[in-house]
mmCIF file of C-alpha atoms in Angstrom:
data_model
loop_
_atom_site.group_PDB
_atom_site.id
_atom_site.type_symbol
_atom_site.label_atom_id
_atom_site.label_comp_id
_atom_site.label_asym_id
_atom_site.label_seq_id
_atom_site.Cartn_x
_atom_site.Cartn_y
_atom_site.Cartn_z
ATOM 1 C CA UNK A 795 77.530 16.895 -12.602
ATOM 2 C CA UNK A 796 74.997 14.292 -12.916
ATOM 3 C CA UNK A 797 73.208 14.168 -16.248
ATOM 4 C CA UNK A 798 70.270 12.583 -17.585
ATOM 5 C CA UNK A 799 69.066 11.228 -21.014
ATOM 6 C CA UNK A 800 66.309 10.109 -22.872
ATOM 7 C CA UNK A 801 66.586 8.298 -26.425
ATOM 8 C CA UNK A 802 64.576 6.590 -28.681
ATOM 9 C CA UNK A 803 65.204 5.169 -32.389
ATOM 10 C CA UNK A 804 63.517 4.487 -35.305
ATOM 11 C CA UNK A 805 63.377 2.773 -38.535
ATOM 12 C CA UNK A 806 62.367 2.815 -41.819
ATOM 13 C CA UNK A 807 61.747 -0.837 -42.691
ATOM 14 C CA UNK A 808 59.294 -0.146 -45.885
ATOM 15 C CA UNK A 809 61.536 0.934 -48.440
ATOM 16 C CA UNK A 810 64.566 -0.627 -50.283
ATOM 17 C CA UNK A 811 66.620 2.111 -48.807
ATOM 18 C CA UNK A 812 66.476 1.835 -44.650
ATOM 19 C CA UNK A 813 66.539 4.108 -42.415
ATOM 20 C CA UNK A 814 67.955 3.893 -38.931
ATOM 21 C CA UNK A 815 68.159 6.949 -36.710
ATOM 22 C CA UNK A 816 68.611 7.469 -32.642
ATOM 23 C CA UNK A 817 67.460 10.751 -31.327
ATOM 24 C CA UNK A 818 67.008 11.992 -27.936
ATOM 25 C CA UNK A 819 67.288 14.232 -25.025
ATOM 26 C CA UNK A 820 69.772 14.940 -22.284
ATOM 27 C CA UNK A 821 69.791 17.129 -19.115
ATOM 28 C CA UNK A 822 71.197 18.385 -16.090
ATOM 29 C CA UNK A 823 69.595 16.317 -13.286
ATOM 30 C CA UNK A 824 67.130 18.594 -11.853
ATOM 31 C CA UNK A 825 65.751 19.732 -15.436
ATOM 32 C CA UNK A 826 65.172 15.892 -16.008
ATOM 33 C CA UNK A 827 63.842 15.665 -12.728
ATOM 34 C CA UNK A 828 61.327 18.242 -13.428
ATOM 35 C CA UNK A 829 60.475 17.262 -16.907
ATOM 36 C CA UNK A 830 60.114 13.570 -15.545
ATOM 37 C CA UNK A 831 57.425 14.385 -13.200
ATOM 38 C CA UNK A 832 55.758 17.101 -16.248
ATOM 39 C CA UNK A 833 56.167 13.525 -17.777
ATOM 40 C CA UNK A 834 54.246 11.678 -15.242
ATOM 41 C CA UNK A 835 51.555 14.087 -14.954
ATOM 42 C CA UNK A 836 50.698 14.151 -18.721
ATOM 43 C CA UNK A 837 50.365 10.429 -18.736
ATOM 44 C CA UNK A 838 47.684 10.576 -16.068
ATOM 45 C CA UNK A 839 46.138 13.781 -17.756
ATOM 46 C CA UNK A 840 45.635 11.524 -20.933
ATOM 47 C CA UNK A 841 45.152 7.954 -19.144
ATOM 48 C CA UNK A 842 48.096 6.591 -20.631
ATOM 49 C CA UNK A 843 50.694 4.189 -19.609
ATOM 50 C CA UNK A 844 53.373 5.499 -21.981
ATOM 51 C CA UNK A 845 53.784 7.937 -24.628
ATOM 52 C CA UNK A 846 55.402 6.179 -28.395
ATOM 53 C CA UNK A 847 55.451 9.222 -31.040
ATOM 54 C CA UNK A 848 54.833 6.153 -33.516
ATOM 55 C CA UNK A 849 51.364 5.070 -31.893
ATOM 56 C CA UNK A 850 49.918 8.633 -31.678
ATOM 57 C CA UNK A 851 50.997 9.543 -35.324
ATOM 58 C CA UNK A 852 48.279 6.514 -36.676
ATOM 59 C CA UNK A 853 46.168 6.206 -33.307
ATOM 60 C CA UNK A 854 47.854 2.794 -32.175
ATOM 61 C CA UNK A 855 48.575 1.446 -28.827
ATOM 62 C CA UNK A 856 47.673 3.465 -25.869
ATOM 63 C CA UNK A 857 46.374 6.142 -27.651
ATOM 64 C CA UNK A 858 43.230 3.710 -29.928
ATOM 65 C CA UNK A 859 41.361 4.693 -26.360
ATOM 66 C CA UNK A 860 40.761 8.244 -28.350
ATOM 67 C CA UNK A 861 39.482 6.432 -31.588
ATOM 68 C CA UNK A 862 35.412 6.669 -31.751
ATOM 69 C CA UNK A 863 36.113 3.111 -32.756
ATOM 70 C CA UNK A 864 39.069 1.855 -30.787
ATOM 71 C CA UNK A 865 38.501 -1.869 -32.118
ATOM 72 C CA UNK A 866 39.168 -0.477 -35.740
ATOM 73 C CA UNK A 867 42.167 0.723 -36.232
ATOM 74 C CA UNK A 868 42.392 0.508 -40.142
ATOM 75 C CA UNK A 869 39.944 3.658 -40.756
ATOM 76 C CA UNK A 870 41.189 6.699 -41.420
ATOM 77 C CA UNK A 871 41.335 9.574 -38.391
ATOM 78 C CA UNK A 872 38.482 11.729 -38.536
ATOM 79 C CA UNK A 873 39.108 15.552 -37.533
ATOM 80 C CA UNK A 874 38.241 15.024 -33.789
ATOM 81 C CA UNK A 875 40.313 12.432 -33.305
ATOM 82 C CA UNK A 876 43.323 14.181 -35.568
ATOM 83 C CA UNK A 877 42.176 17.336 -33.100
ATOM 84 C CA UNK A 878 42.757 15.195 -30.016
ATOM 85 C CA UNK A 879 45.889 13.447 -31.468
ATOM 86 C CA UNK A 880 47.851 17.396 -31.610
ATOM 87 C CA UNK A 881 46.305 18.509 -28.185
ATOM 88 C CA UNK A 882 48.109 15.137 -26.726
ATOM 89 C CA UNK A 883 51.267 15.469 -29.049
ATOM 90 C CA UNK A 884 51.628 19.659 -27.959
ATOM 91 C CA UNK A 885 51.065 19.303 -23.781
ATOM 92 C CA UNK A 886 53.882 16.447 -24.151
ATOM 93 C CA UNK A 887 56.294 18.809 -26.590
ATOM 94 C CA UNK A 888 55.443 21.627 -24.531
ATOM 95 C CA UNK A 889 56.564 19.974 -21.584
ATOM 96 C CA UNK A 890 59.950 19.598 -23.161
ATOM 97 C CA UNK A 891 60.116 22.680 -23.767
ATOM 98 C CA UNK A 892 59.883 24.336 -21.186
ATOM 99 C CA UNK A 893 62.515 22.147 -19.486
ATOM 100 C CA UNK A 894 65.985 23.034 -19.873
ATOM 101 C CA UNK A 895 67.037 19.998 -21.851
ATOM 102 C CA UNK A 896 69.111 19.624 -25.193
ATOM 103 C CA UNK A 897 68.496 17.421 -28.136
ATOM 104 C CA UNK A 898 70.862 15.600 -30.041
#
C-alpha cells in the first residue's frame, strides 16, 4: 500500500514556556491524490502560491493580497477581510474533509 502524508509544525516562541508541536495528515494514495489536486485548485481559486494556516490567521504572506491595505499589515482585520479570511480557511478544510485522510 502506498501512503501519503502531509505535516507541518509549529511553535510557540513568545512565552517562557515553549511550545513545539507536529501535526499532520496521512492517506491512502489515491485519497492524497485527490485531495492534492482539491489542493491545487483552491490555490488558483484564491491566487495563491501556498496555503500557511499562520499567514491567514493575521493576513500575512500570500494572503496580505485580501487586505484593503496590503502594504499595512499592523492594522487590525476589519470584518470583510476577517469574512474573506474564513471563506479561504473553510473551501481549504472542506477539501480535507471530504478526502478520506486521517490526522494525527
Amino acid at each position: 500500500m502506498l501512503a501519503c502524508g502531509y505535516f507541518d509544525e509549529s511553535t510557540d516562541v513568545d512565552t517562557e514556556n515553549r511550545c513545539y508541536s507536529v501535526c499532520g495528515y496521512v492517506a491512502d494514495g489515491a485519497s492524497a491524490l485527490e485531495l492534492s489536486f482539491a489542493w491545487a485548485d483552491l490555490l488558483r481559486k484564491h491566487r495563491l502560491r501556498y496555503f500557511k494556516a499562520s499567514e491567514i490567521e493575521y493576513g500575512f504572506g500570500e494572503f496580505a493580497q485580501y487586505r484593503e491595505n496590503p502594504n499595512d499589515l499592523t492594522a487590525p482585520l476589519s470584518n470583510g477581510e476577517k469574512e474573506k479570511i474564513v471563506e479561504i480557511k473553510t473551501d481549504f478544510v472542506s477539501a480535507i474533509c471530504k478526502c478520506n485522510v486521517y490526522g494525527i
